mmCIF file of C-alpha atoms in Angstrom:
data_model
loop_
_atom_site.group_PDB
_atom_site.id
_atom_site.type_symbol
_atom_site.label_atom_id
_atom_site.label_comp_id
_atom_site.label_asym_id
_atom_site.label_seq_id
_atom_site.Cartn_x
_atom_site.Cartn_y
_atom_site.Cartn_z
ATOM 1 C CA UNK A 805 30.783 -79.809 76.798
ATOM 2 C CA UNK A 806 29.176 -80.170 80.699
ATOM 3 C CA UNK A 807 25.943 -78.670 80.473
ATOM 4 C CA UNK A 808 26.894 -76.493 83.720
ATOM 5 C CA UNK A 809 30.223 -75.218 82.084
ATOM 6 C CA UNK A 810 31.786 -72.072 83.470
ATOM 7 C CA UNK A 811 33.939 -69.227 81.933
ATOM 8 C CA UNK A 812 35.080 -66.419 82.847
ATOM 9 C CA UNK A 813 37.764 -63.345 82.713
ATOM 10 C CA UNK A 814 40.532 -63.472 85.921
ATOM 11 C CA UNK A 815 42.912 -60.597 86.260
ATOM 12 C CA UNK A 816 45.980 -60.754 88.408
ATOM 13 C CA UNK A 817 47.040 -57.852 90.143
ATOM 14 C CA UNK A 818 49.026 -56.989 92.895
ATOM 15 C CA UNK A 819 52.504 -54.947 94.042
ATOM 16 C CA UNK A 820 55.614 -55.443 91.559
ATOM 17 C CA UNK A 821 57.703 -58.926 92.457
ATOM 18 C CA UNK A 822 54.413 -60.768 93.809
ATOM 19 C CA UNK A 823 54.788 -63.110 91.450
ATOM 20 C CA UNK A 824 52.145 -62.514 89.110
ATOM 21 C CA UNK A 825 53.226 -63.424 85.582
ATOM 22 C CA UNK A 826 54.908 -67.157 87.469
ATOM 23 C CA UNK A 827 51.760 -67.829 88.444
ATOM 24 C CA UNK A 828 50.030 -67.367 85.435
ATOM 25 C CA UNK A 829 52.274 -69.772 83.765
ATOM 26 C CA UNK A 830 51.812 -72.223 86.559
ATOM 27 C CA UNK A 831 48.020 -71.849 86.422
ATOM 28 C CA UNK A 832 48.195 -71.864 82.133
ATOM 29 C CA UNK A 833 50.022 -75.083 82.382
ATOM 30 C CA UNK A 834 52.931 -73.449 80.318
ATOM 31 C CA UNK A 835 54.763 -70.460 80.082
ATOM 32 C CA UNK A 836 53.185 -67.681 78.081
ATOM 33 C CA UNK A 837 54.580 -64.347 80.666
ATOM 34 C CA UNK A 838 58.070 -63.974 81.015
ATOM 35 C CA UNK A 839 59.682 -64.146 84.570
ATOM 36 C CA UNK A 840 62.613 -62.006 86.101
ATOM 37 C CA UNK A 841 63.663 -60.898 89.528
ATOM 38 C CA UNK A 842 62.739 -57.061 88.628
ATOM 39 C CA UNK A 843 60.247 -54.458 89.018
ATOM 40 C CA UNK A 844 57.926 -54.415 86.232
ATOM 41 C CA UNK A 845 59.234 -57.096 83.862
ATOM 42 C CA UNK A 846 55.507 -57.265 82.391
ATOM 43 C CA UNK A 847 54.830 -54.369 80.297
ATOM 44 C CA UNK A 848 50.970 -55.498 78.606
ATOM 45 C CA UNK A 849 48.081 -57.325 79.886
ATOM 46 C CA UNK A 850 48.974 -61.014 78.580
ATOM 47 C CA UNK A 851 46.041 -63.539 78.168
ATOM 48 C CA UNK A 852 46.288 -66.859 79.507
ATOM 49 C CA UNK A 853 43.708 -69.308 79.295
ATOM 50 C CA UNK A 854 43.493 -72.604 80.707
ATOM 51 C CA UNK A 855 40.607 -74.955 79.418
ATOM 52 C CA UNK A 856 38.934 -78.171 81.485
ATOM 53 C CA UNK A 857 36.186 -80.238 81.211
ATOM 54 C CA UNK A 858 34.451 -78.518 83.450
ATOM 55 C CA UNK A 859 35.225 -74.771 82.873
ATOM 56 C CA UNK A 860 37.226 -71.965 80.970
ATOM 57 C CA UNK A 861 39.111 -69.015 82.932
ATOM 58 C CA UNK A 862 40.848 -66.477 81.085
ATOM 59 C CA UNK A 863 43.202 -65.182 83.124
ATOM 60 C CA UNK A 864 44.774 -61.584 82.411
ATOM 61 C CA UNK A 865 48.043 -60.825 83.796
ATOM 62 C CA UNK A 866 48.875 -56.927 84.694
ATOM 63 C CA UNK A 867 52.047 -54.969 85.347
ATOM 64 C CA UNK A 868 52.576 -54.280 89.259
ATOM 65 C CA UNK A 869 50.869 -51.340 90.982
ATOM 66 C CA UNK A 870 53.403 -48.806 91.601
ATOM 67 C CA UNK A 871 53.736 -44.859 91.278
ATOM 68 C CA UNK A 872 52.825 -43.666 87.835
ATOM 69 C CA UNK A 873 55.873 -40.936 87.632
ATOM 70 C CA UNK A 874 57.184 -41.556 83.969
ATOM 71 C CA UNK A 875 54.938 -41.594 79.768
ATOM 72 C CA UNK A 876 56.312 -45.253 80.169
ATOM 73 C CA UNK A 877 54.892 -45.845 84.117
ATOM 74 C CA UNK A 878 52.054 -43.872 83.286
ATOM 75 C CA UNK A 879 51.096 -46.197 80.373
ATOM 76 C CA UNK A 880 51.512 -49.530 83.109
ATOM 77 C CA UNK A 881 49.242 -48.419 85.401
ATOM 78 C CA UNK A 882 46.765 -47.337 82.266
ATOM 79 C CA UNK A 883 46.684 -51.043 81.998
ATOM 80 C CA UNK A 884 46.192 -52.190 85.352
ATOM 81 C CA UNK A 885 43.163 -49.809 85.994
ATOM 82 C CA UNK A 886 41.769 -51.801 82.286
ATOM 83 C CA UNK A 887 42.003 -55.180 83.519
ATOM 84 C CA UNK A 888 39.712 -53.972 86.488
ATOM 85 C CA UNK A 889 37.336 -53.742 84.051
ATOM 86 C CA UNK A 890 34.567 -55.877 83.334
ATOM 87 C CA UNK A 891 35.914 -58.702 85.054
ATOM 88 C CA UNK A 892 34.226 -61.997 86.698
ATOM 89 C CA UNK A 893 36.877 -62.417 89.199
ATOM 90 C CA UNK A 894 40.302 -60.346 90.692
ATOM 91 C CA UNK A 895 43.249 -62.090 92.203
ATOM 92 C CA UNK A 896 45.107 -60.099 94.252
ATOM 93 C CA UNK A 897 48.557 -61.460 94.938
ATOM 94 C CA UNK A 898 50.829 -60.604 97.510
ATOM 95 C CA UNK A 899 53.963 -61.587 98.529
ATOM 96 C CA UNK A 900 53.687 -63.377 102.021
ATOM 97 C CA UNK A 901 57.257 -63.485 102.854
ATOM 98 C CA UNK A 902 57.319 -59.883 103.006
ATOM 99 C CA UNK A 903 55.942 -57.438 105.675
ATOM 100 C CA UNK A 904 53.009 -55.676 105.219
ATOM 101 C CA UNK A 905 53.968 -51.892 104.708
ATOM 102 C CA UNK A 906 52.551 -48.606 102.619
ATOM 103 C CA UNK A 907 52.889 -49.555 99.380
ATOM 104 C CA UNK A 908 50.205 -52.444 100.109
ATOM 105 C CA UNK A 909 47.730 -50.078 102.368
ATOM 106 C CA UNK A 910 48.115 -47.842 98.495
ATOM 107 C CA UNK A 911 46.985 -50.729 96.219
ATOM 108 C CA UNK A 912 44.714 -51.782 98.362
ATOM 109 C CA UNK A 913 42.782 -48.383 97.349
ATOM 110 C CA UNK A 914 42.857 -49.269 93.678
ATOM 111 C CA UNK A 915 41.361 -52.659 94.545
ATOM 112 C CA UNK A 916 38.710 -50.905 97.105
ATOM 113 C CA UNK A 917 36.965 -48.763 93.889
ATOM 114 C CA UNK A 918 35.969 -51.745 91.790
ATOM 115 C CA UNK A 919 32.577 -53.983 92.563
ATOM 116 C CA UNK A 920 34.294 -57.194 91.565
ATOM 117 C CA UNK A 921 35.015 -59.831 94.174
ATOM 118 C CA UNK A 922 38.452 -60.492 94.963
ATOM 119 C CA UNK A 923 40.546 -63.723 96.154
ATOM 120 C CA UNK A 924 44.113 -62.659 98.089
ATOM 121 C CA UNK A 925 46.300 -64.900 96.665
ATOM 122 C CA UNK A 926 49.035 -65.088 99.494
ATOM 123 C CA UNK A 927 51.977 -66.460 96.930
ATOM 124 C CA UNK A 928 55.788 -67.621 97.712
ATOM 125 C CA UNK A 929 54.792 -69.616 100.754
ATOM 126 C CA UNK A 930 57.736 -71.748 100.300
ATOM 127 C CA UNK A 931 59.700 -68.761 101.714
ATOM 128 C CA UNK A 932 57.913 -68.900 104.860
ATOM 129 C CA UNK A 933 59.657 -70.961 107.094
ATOM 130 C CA UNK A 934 57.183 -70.278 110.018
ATOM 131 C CA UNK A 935 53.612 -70.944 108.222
ATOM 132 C CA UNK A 936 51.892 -69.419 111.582
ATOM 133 C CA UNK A 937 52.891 -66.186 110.325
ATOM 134 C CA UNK A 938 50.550 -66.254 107.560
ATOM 135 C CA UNK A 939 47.463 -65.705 109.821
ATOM 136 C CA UNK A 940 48.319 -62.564 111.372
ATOM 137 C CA UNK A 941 49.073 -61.573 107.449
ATOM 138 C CA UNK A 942 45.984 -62.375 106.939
ATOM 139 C CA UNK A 943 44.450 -60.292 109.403
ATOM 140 C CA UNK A 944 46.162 -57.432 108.373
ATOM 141 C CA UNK A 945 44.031 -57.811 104.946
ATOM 142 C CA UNK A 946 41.290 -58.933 106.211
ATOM 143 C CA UNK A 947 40.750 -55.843 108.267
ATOM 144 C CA UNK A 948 41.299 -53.037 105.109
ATOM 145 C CA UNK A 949 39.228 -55.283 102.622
ATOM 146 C CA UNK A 950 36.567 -57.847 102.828
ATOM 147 C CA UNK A 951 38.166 -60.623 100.391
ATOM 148 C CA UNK A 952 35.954 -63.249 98.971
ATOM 149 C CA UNK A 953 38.630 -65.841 100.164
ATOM 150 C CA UNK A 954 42.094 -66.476 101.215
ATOM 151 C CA UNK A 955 44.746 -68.847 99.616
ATOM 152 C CA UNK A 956 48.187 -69.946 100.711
ATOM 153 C CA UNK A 957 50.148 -70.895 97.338
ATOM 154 C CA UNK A 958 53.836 -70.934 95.844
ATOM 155 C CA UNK A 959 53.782 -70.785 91.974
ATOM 156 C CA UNK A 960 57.191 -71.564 91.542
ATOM 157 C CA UNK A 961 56.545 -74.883 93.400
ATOM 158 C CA UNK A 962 52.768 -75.619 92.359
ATOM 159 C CA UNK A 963 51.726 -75.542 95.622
ATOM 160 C CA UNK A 964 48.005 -74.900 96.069
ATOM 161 C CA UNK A 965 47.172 -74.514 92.788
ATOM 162 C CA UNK A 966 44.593 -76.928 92.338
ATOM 163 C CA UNK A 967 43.048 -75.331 95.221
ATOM 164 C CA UNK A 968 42.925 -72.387 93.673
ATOM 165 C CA UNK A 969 41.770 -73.100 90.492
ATOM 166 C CA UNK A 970 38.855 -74.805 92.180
ATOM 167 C CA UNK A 971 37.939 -71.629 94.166
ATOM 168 C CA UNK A 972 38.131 -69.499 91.105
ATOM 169 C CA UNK A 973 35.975 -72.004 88.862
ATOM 170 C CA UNK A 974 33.216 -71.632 91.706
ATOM 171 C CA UNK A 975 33.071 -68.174 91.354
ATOM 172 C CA UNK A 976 32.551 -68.105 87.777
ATOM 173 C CA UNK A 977 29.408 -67.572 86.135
ATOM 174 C CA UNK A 978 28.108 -70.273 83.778
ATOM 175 C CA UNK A 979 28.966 -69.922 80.344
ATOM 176 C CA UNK A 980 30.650 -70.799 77.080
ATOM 177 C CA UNK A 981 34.115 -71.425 76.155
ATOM 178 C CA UNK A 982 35.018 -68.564 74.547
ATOM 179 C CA UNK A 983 38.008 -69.794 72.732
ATOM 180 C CA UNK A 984 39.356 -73.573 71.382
ATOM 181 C CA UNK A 985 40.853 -75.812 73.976
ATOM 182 C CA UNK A 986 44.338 -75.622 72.762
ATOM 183 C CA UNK A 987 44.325 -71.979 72.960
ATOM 184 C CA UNK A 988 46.404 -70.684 75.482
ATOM 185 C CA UNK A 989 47.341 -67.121 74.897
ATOM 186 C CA UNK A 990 46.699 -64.195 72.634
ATOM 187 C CA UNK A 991 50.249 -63.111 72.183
ATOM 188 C CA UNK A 992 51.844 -63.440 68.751
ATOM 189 C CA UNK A 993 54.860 -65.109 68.519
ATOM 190 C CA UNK A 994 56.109 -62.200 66.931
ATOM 191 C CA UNK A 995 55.660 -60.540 69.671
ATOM 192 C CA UNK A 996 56.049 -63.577 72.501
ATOM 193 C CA UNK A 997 59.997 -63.842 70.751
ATOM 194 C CA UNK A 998 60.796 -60.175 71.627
ATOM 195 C CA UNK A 999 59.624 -60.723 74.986
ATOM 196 C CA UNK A 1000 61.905 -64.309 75.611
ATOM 197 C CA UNK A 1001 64.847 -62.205 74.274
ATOM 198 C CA UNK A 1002 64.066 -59.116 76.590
ATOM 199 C CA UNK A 1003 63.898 -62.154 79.422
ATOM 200 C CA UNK A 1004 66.954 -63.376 78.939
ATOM 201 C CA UNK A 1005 68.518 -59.749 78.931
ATOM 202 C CA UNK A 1006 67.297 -59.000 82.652
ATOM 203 C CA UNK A 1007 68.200 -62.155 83.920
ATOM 204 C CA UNK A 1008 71.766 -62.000 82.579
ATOM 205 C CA UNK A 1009 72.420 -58.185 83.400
ATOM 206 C CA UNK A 1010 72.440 -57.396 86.766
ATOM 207 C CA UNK A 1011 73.107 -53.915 86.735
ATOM 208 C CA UNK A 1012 70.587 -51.283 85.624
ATOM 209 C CA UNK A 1013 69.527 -52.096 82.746
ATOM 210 C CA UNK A 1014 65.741 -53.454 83.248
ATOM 211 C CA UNK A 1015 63.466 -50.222 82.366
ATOM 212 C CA UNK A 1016 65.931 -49.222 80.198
ATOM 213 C CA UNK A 1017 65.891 -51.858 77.571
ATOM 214 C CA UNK A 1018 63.299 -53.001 74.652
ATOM 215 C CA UNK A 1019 63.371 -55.931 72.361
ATOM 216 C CA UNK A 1020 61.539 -54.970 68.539
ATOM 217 C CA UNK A 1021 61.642 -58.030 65.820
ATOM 218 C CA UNK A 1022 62.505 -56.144 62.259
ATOM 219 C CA UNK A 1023 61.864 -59.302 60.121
ATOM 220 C CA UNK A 1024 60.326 -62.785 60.692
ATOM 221 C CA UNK A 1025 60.974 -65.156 57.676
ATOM 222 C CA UNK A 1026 59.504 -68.827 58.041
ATOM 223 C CA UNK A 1027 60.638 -71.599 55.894
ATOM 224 C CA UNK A 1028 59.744 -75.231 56.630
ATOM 225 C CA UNK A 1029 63.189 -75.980 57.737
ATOM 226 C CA UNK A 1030 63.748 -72.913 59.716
ATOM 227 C CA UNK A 1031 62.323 -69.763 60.959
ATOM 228 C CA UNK A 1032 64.975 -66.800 60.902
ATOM 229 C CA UNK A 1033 64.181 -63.944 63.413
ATOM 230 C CA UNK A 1034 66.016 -60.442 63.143
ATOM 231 C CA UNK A 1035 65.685 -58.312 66.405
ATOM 232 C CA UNK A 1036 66.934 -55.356 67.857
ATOM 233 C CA UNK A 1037 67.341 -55.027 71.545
ATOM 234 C CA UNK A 1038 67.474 -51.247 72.273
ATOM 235 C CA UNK A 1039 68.696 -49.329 75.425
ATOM 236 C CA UNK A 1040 68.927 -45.685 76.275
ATOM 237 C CA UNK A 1041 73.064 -44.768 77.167
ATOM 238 C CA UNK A 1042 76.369 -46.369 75.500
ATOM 239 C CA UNK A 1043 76.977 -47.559 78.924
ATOM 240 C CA UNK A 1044 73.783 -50.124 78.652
ATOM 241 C CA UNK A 1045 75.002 -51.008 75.366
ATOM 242 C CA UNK A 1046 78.497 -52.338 76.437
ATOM 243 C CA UNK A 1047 77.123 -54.127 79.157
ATOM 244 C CA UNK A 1048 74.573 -56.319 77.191
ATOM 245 C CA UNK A 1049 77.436 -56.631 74.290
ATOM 246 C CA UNK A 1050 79.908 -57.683 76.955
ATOM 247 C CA UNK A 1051 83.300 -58.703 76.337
ATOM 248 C CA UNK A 1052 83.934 -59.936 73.046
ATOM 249 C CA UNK A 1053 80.283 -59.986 72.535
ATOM 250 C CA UNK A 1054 79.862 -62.839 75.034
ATOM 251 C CA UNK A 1055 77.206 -61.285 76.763
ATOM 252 C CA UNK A 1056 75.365 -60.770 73.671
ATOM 253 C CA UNK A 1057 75.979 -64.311 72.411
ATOM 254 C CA UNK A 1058 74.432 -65.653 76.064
ATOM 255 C CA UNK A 1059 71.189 -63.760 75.519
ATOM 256 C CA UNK A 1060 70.683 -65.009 72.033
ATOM 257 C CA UNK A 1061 71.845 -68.681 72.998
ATOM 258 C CA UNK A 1062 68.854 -68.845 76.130
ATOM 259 C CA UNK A 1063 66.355 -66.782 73.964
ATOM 260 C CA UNK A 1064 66.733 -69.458 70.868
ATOM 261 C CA UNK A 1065 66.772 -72.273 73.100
ATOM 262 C CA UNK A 1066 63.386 -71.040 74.748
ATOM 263 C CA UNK A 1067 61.539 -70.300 71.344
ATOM 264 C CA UNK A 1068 62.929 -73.678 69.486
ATOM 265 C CA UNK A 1069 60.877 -75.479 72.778
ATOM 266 C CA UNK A 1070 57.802 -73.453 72.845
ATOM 267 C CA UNK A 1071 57.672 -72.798 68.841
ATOM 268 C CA UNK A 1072 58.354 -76.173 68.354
ATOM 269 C CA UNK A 1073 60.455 -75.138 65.536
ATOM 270 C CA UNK A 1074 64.205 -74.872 64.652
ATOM 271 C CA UNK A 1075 65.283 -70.917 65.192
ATOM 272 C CA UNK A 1076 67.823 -68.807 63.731
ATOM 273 C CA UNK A 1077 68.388 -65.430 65.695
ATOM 274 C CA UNK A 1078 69.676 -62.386 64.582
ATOM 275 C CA UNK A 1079 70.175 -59.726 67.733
ATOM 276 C CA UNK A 1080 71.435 -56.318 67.297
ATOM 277 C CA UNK A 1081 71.541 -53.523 70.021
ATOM 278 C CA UNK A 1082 71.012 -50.139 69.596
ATOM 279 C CA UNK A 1083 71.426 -46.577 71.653
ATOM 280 C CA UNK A 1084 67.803 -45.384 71.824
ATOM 281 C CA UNK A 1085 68.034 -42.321 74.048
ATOM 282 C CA UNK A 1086 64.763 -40.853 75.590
ATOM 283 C CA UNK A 1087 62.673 -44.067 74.668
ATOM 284 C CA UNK A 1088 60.425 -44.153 77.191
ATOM 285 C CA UNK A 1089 59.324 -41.028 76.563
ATOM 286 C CA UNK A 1090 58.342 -41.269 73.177
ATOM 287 C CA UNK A 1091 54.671 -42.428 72.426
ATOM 288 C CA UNK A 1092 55.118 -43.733 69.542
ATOM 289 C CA UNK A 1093 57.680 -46.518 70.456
ATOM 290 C CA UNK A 1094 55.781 -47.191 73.645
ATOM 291 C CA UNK A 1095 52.616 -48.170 71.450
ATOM 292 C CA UNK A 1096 55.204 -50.385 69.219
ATOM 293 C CA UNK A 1097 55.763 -52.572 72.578
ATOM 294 C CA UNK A 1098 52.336 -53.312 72.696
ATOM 295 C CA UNK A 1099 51.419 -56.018 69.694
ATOM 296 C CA UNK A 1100 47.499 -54.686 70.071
ATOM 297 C CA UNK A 1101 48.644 -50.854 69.285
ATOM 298 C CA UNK A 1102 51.815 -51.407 67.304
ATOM 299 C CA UNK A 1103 52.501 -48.560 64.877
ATOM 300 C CA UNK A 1104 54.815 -50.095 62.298
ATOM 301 C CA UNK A 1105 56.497 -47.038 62.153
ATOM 302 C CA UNK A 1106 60.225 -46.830 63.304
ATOM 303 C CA UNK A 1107 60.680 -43.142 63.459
ATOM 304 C CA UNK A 1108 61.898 -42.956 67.246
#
C-alpha cells in the first residue's frame, strides 16, 4: 500500500433528479444504485467504494432532499440528515441545466448546519448547450455557501470524473483501506435483486406508480447451476396492479425479462425469476414494512 494512502467517507446529497445514484455508479466503476427518471428512486443510503493505488473513498449515496410530509418521506430525509454525519467530505450535486429556484435556497440550509467541507458537484453538463451559463450558476452558490470547490461533470457521459475524483482524494485524510479492493458495495444481493426489479418497474410504467410500489424477495435458493429468486412486487390500489401486469401479463413479463438480464450480468450467474404482484394498501404508512425495505433494519416479519 503507498505509505501516504488516503480514505475516507463521501456522501452525495443534493435535490431529487440531480443525478446522484448515476454518479455513484460512474465514480464506483459499476453499477451498485439503481437509476430512473423519478423523484426519489433511492430509498437507503447505498455504499459505494472505489479502491486505487493511491487512496480509498467510500462514497454514500442519499435519497433527494425534499419535504418530509409522509412515515415513508419522513424516513428519507431521516437518512439524509445520517449521512451528514461523521463524514470526511460532502458532495453536493445539482442539476446545472436547471434554474436555480426555492427548493435549492431550502437544501442549501440542511447543508449550511454541518462543519464538513463541501464540493458542488454541478452534474448533467452535457445538457448545457451554452457552457457560459455555468458561471453565473455558480455565483448564485457561491454567494449562499462558501464551497470548498466547484466541478463541471456529466455522469451519464464520464465527463470530469477523473477530475473529480482527484479533488476528493486531496481532501481526504490519510488513512487505511477500510475494506478489500474488490469490495464495492455493502448491499446484499438479496437485497441489490429487489432493487433491479423495482428499476425496471419505474422505467417501464410511466404512469404513477413510482412511490407506490415495493419489490420484497420471499425465497433465494442457489444451486451451482442456477440461482432461483421468488419476489413480490407490491403496490397500493388494483389500478397499479393492472398496469404493471399489463395486457396478457406482458408488462409483467418485460420487468422480469430486464431485471434477470441485469442480475445474470452483475451476479455473474444464470437467474431464474419468479415475480408476483400484490395489492398492499396503506404501505407506506406502516413501520414495519418500511424497516423491511431497508436490508440493515429488515424485520423478517410479513405481517403488513
Amino acid at each position: 500500500m503507498n505509505e501516504h494512502f488516503k480514505s475516507g467517507f463521501v456522501s452525495l446529497i443534493g435535490l431529487p433528479n440531480a443525478g446522484k445514484s448515476t454518479l455513484l455508479n460512474a465514480l464506483v466503476g459499476q453499477k451498485v444504485a439503481i437509476v430512473a427518471d423519478k423523484p426519489q428512486t433511492t430509498r437507503t443510503s447505498i455504499q459505494g467504494v472505489f479502491t486505487s493505488p493511491q487512496a480509498q473513498i467510500v462514497f454514500i449515496d442519499t435519497p433527494g432532499i425534499h419535504k418530509a410530509d409522509s412515515p415513508l418521506n419522513k424516513r428519507l430525509m431521516d437518512t439524509v440528515r445520517a449521512a451528514l454525519e461523521e463524514r470526511d467530505l460532502l458532495l453536493y450535486l445539482v442539476d446545472a441545466a436547471r434554474t436555480f429556484g426555492e427548493q435549492d435556497r431550502r437544501a442549501l440550509d440542511l447543508v449550511r448546519r454541518t462543519g464538513t467541507p463541501v464540493v458542488l458537484v454541478l452534474n448533467k453538463i452535457d445538457l448545457v448547450k451554452e457552457k457560459a451559463r455555468l458561471l453565473p450558476l455558480i455565483d448564485e452558490y457561491r454567494r449562499l455557501y462558501d464551497f470548498s470547490d466547484y466541478v463541471p461533470v456529466s455522469a451519464a457521459r464520464g465527463q470530469g470524473l477523473d477530475d473529480l475524483r482527484k479533488i476528493i482524494i486531496d481532501r481526504l485524510p490519510e488513512g487505511p483501506a477500510y475494506f478489500p479492493e474488490d469490495h464495492v458495495t455493502d448491499q446484499p444481493e438479496r437485497f441489490l435483486a429487489a432493487e433491479l426489479v423495482r428499476e425496471k418497474v419505474l422505467r417501464a410504467t410511466r404512469q404513477e406508480i413510482p412511490h407506490s410500489v415495493s419489490v420484497m424477495v420471499d425465497r433465494w435458493e442457489e444451486t451451482p447451476e442456477i440461482t432461483r429468486i421468488y419476489a413480490t412486487i407490491r403496490v397500493e390500489r388494483d389500478g397499479q396492479k393492472g398496469i404493471v401486469i399489463g395486457a396478457k401479463g406482458a408488462m409483467l413479463k418485460q420487468i422480469g425479462t430486464l431485471a434477470r438480464q441485469e442480475m445474470e450480468r452483475i451476479f455473474g450467474v444464470k437467474i431464474y425469476l419468479d415475480l408476483h404482484v400484490r395489492v398492499q394498501p396503506g404501505w407506506r404508512e406502516k413501520a414495519a414494512f418500511l424497516n423491511a425495505l431497508d436490508w440493515r433494519t429488515m424485520t423478517g416479519e410479513d405481517d403488513f
